[in-house]
JSON list of C-alpha atoms in Angstrom, two decimals:
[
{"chain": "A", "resi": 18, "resn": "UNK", "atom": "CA", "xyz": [-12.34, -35.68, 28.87]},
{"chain": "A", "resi": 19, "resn": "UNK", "atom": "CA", "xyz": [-10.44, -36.57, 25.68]},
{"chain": "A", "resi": 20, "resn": "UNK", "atom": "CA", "xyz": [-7.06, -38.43, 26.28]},
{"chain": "A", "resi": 21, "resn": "UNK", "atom": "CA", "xyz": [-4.70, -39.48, 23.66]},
{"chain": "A", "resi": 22, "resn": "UNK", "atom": "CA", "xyz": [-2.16, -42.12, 23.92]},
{"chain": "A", "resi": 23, "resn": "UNK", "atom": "CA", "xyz": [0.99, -41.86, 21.65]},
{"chain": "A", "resi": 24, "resn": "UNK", "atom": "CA", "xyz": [2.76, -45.04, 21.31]},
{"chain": "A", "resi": 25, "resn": "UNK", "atom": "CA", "xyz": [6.09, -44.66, 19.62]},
{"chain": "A", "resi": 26, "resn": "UNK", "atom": "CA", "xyz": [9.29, -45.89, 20.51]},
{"chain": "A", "resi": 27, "resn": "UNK", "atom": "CA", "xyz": [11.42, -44.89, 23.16]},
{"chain": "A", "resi": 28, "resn": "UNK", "atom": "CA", "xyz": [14.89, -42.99, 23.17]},
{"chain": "A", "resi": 29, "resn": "UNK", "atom": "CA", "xyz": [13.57, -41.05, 20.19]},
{"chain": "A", "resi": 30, "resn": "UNK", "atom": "CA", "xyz": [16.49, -37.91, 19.67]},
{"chain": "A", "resi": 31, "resn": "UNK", "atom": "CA", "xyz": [14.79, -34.55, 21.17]},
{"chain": "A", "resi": 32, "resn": "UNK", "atom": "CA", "xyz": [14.12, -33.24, 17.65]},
{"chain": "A", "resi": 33, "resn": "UNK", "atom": "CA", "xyz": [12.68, -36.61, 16.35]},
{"chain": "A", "resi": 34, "resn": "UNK", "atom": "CA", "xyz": [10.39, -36.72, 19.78]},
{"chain": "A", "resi": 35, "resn": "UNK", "atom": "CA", "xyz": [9.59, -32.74, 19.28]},
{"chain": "A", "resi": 36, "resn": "UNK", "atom": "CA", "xyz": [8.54, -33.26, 16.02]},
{"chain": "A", "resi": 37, "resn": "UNK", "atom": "CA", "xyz": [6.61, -35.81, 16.25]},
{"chain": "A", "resi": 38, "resn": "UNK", "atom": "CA", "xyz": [4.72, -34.28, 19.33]},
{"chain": "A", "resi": 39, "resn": "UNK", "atom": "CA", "xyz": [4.37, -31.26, 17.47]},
{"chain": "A", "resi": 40, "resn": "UNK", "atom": "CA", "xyz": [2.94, -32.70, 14.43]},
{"chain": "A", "resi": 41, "resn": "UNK", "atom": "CA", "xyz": [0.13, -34.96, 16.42]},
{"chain": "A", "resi": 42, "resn": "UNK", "atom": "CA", "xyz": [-0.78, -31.50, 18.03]},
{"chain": "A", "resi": 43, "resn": "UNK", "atom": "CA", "xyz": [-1.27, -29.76, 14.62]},
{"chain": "A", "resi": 44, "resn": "UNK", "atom": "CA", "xyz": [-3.14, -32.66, 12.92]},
{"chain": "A", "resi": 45, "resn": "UNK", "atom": "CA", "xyz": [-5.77, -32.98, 15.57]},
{"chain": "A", "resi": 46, "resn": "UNK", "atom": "CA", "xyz": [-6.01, -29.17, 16.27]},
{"chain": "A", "resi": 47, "resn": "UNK", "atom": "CA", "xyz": [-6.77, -29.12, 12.70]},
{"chain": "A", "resi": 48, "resn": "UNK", "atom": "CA", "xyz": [-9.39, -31.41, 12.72]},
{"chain": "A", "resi": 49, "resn": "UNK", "atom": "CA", "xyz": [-10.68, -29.68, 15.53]},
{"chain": "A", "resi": 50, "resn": "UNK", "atom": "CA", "xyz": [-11.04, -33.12, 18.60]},
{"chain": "A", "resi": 51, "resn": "UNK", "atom": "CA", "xyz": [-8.04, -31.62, 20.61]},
{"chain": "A", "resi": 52, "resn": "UNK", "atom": "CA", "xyz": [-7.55, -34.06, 23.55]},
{"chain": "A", "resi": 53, "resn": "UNK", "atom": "CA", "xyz": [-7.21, -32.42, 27.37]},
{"chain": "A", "resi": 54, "resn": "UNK", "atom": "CA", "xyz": [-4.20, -35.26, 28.22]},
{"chain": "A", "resi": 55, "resn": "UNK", "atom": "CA", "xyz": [-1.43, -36.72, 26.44]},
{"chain": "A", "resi": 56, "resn": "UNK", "atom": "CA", "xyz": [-0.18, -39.56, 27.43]},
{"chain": "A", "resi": 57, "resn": "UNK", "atom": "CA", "xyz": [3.58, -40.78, 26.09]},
{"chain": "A", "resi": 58, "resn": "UNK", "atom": "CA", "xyz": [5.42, -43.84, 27.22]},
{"chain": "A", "resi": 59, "resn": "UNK", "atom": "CA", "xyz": [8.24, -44.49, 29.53]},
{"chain": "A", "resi": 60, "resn": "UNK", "atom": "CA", "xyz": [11.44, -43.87, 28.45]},
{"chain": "A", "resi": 61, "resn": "UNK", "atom": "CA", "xyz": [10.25, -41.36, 25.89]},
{"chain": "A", "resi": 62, "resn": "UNK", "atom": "CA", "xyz": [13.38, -39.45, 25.98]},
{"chain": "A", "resi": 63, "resn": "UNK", "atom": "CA", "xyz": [16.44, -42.24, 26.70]},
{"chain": "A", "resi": 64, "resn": "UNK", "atom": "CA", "xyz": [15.19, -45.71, 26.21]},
{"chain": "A", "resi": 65, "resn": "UNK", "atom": "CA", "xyz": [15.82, -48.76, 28.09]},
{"chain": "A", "resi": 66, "resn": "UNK", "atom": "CA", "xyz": [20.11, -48.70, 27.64]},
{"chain": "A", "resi": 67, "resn": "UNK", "atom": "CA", "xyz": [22.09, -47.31, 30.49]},
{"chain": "A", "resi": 68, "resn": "UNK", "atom": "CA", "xyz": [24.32, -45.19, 28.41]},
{"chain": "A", "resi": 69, "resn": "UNK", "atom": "CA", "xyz": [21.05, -43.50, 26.68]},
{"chain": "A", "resi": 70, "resn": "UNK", "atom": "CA", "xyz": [19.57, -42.71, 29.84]},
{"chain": "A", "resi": 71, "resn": "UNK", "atom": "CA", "xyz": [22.82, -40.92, 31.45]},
{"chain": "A", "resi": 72, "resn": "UNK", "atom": "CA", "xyz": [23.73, -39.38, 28.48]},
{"chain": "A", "resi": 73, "resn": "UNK", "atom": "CA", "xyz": [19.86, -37.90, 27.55]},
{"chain": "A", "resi": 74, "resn": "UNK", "atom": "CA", "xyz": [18.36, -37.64, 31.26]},
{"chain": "A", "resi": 75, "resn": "UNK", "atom": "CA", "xyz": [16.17, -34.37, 32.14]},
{"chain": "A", "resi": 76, "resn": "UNK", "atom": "CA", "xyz": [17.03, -32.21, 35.08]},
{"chain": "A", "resi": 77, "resn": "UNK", "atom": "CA", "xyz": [14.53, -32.36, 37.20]},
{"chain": "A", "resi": 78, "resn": "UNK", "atom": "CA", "xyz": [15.32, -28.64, 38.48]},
{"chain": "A", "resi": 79, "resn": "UNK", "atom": "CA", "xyz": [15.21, -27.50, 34.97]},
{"chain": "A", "resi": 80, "resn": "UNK", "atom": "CA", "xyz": [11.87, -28.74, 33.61]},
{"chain": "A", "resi": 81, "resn": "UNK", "atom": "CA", "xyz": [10.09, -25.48, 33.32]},
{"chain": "A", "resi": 82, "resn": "UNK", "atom": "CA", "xyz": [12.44, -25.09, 30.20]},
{"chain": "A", "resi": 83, "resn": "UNK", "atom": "CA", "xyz": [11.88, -28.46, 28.75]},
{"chain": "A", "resi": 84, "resn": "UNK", "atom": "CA", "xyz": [10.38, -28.31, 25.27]},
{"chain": "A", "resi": 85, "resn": "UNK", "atom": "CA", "xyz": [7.48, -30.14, 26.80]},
{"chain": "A", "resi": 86, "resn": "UNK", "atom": "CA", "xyz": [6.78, -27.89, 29.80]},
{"chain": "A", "resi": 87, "resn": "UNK", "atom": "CA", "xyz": [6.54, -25.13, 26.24]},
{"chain": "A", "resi": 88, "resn": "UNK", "atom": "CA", "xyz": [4.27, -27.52, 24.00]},
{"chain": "A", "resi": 89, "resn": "UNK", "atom": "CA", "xyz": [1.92, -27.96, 26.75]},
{"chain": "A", "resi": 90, "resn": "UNK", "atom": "CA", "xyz": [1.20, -24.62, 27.31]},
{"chain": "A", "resi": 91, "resn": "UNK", "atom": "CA", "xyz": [1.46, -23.30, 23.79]},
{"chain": "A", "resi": 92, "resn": "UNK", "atom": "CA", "xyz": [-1.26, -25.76, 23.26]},
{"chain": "A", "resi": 93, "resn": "UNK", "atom": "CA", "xyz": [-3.11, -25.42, 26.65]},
{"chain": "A", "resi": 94, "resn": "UNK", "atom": "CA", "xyz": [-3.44, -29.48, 26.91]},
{"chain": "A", "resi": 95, "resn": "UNK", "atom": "CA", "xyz": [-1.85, -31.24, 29.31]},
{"chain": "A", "resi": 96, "resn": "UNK", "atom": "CA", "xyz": [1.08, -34.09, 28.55]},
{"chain": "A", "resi": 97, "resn": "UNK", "atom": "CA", "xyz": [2.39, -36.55, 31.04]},
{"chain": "A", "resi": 98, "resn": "UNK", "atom": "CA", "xyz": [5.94, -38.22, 29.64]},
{"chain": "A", "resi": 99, "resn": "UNK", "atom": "CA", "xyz": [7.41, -41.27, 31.21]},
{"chain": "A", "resi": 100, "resn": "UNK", "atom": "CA", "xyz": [10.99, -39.08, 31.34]},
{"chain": "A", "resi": 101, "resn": "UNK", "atom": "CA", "xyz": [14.23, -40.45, 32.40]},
{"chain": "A", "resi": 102, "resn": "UNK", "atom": "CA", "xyz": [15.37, -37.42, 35.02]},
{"chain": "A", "resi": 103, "resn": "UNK", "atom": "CA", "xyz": [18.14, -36.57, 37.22]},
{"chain": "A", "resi": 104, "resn": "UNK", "atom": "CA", "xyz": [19.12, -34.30, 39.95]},
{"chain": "A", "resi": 105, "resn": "UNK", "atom": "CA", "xyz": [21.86, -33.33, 42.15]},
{"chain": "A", "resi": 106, "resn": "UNK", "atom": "CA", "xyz": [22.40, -35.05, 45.19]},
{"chain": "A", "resi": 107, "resn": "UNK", "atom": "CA", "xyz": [25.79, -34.39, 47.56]},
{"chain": "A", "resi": 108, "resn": "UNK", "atom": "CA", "xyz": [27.38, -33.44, 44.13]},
{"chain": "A", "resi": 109, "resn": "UNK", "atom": "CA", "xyz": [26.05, -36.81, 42.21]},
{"chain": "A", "resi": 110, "resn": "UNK", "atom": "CA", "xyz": [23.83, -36.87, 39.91]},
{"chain": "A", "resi": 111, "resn": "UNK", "atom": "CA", "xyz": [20.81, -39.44, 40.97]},
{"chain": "A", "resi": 112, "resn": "UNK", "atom": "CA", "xyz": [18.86, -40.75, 38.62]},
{"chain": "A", "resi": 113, "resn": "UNK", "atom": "CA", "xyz": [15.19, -41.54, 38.47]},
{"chain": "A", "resi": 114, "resn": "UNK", "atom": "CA", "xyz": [12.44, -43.50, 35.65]},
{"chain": "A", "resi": 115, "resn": "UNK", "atom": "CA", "xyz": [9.94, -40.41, 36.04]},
{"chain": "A", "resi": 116, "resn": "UNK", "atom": "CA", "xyz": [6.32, -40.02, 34.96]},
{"chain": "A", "resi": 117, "resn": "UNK", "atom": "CA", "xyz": [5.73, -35.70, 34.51]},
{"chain": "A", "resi": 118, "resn": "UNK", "atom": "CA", "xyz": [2.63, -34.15, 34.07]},
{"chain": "A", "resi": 119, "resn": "UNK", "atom": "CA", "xyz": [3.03, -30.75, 32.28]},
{"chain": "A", "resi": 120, "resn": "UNK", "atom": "CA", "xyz": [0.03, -28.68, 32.98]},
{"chain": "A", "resi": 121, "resn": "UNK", "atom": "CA", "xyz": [-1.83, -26.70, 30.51]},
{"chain": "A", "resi": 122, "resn": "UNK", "atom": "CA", "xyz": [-1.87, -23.55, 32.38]},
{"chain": "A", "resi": 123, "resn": "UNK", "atom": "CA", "xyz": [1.75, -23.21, 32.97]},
{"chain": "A", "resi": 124, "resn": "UNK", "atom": "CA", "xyz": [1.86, -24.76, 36.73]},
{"chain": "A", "resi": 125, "resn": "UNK", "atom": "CA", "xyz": [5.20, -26.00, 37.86]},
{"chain": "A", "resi": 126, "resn": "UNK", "atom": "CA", "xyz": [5.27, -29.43, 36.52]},
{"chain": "A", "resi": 127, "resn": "UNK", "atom": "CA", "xyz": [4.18, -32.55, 38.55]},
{"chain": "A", "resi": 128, "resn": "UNK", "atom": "CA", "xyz": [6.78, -35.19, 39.29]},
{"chain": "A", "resi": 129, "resn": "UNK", "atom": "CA", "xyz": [6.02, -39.13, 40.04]},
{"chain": "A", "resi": 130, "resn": "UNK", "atom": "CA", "xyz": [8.97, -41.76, 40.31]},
{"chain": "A", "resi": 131, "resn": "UNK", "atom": "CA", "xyz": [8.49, -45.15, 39.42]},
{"chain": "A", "resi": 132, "resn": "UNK", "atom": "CA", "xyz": [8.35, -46.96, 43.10]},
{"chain": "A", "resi": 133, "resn": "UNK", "atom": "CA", "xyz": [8.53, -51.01, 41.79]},
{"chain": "A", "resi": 134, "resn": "UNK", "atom": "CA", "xyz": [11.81, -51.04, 39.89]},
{"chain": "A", "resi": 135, "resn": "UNK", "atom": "CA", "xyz": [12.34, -53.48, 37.33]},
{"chain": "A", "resi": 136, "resn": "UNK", "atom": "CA", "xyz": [15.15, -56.08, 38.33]},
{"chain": "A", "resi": 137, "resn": "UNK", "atom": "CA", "xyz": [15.19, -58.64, 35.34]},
{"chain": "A", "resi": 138, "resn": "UNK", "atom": "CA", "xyz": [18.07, -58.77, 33.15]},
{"chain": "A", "resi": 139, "resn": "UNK", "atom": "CA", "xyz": [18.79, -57.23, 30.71]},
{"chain": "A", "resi": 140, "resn": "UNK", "atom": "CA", "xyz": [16.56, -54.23, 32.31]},
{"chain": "A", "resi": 141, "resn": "UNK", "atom": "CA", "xyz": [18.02, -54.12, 35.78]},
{"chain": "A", "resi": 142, "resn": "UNK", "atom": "CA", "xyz": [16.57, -50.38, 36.48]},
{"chain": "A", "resi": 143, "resn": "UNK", "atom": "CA", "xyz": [17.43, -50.72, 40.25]},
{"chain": "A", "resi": 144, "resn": "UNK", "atom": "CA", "xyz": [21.09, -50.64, 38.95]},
{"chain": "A", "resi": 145, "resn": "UNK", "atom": "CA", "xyz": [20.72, -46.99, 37.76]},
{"chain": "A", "resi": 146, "resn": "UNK", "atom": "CA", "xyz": [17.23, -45.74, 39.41]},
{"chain": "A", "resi": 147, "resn": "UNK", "atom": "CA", "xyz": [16.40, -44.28, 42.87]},
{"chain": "A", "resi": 148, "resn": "UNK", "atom": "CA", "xyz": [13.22, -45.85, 43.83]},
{"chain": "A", "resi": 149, "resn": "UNK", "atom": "CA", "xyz": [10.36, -43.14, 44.17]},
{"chain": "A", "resi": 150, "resn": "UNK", "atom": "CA", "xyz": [8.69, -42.58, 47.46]},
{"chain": "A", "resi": 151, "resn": "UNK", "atom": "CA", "xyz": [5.28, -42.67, 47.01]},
{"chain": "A", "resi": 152, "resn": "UNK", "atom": "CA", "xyz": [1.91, -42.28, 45.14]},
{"chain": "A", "resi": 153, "resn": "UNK", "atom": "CA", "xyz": [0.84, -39.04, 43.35]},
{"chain": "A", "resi": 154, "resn": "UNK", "atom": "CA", "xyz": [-2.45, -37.18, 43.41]},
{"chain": "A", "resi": 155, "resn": "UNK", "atom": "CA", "xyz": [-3.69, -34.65, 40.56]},
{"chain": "A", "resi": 156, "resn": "UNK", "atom": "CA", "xyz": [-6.97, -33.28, 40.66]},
{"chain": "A", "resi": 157, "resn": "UNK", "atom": "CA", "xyz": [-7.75, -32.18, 36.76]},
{"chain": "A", "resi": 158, "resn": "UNK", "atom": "CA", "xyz": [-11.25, -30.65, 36.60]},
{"chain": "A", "resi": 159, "resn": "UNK", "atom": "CA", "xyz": [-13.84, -33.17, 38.37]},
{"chain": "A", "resi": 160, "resn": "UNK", "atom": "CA", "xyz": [-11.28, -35.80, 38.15]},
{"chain": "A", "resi": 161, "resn": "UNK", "atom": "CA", "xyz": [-8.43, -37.42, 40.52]},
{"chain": "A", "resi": 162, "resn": "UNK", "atom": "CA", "xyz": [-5.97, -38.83, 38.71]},
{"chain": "A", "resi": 163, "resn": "UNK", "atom": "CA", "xyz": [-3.39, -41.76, 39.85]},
{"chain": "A", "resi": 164, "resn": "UNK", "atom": "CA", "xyz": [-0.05, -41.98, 38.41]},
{"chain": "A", "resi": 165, "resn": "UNK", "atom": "CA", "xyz": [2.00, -45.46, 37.56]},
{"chain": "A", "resi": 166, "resn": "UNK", "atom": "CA", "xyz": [4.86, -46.31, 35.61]},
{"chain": "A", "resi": 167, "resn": "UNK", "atom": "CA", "xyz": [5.70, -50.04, 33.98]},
{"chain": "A", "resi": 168, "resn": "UNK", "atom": "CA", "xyz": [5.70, -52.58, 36.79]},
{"chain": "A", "resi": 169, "resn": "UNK", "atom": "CA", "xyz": [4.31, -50.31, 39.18]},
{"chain": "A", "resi": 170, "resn": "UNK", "atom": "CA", "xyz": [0.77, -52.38, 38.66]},
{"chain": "A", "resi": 171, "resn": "UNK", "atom": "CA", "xyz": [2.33, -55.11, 40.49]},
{"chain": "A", "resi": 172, "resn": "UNK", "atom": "CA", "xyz": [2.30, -53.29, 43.53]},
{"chain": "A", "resi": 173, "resn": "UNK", "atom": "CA", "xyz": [-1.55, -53.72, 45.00]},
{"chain": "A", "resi": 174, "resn": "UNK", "atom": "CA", "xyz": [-1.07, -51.25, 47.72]},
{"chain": "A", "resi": 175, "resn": "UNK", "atom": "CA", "xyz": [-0.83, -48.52, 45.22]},
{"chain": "A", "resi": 176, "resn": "UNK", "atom": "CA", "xyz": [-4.24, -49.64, 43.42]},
{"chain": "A", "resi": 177, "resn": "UNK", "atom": "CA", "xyz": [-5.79, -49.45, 47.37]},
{"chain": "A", "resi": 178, "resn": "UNK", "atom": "CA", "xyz": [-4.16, -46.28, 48.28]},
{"chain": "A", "resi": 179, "resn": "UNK", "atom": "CA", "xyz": [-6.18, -44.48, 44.99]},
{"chain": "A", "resi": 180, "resn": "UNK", "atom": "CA", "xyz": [-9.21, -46.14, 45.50]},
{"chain": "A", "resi": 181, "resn": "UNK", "atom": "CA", "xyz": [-8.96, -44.83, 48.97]},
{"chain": "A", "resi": 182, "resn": "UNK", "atom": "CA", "xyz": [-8.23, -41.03, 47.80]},
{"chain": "A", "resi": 183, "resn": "UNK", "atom": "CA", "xyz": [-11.32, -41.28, 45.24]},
{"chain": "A", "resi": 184, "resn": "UNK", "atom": "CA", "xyz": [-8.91, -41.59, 42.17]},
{"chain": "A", "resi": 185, "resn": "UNK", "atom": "CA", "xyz": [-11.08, -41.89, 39.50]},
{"chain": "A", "resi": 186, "resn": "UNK", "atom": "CA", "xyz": [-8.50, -42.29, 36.84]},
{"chain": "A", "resi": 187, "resn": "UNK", "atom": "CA", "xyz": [-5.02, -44.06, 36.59]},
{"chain": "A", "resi": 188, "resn": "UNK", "atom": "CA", "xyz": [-2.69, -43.41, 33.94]},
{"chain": "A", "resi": 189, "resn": "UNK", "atom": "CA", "xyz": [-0.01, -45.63, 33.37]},
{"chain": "A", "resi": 190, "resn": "UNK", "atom": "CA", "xyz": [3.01, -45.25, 30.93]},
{"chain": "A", "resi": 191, "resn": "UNK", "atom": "CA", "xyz": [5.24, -47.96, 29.61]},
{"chain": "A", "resi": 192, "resn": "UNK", "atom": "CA", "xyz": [7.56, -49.23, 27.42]},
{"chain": "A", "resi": 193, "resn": "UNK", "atom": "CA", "xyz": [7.15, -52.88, 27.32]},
{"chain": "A", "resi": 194, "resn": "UNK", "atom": "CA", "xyz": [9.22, -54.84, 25.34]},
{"chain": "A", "resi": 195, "resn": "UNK", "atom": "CA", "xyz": [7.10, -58.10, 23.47]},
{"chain": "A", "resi": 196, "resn": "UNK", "atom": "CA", "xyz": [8.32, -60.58, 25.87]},
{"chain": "A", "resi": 197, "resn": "UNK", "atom": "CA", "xyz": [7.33, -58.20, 28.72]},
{"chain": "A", "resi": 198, "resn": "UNK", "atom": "CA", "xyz": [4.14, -57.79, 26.69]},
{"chain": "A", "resi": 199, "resn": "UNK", "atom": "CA", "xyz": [3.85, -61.13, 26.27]},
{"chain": "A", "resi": 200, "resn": "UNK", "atom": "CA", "xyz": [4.26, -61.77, 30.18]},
{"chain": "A", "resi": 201, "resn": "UNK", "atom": "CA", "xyz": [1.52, -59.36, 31.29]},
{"chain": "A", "resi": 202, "resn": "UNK", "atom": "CA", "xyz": [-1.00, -61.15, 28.81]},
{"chain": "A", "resi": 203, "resn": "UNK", "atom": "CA", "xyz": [-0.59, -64.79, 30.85]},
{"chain": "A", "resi": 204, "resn": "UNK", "atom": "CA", "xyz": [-0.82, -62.95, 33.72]},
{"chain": "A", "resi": 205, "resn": "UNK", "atom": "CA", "xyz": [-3.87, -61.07, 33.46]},
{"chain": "A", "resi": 206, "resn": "UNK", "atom": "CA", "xyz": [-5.70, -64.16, 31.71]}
]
């Protein structure tokens, strides 16, 4: 299976992030290695500021009419978008940091929320996030994937619960800042 991973900044305006979507579709349809999976960041559609992601959040109960949900199937690939969303909860709207896997073939769109909220200043997502609650499964062809978002990969049990479930592939979508960056480096050496 061919994957692509776009890395490009986050809180891009919807016609900017359309556009640019839209154009990395064309060029590789036109060279003819269409990838199966896209793969965009978190915060694809807000950015890290509070005021960007309650101004620009996605319904959740409306994401069979995101431009997205469209591409995907006008394309017949599949895209999973770290996507700030929201929905309505006792007439509030509740806000989540959302990974969403738009399926090729139309399917009602997949939804995972991030479960390890950030808490360090100046990104204190537990301030404006619901925490999600719990793993998610998709099988694609011969594959199961797992799905993570930013400092989920601090949370072991997740890593044991997919190897347990035969999850053969994990995708993970982030927005990491340099010093976050930077961070993750030490750790993992």
């Amino acid at each position: 299976m061919k994957v692509s991973l776009f890395q490009i900044p986050s809180g891009l305006g919807r016609t900017e992030l359309e556009n640019l979507v839209v154009s990395e579709l064309n060029y590789e349809s036109s060279l003819g290695v269409k990838s199966e999976l896209y793969l965009l960041p978190e915060y694809v559609n807000t950015s890290f500021l509070p005021e960007a992601i309650i101004s620009n959040s996605v319904s959740r109960e409306t994401l069979s009419d995101y431009f997205l949900f469209e591409l995907s199937k006008k394309y017949k690939t599949n895209i999973v978008a770290g996507l700030s969303t929201y929905s309505m909860e006792v007439g509030n709207k509740a806000y989540y940091n959302s990974l969403i896997w738009f399926h090729a073939n139309g399917e009602n769109p997949i939804i995972y929320d991030k479960i390890n909220l950030c808490d360090l200043p100046p990104y204190c997502e537990k301030n404006i996030f619901l925490e999600g609650n719990g793993s998610k499964f998709i099988r694609y062809g011969d594959q199961i994937f797992g799905l993570l978002i930013c400092y989920d990969v601090y949370k072991e049990d997740l890593f044991r619960e997919y190897q347990e479930n035969g999850v053969s592939t994990i995708l993970v979508s982030a927005a990491w800042p340099k010093i976050r960056i930077e961070k993750l480096i030490r750790i993992l050496t």
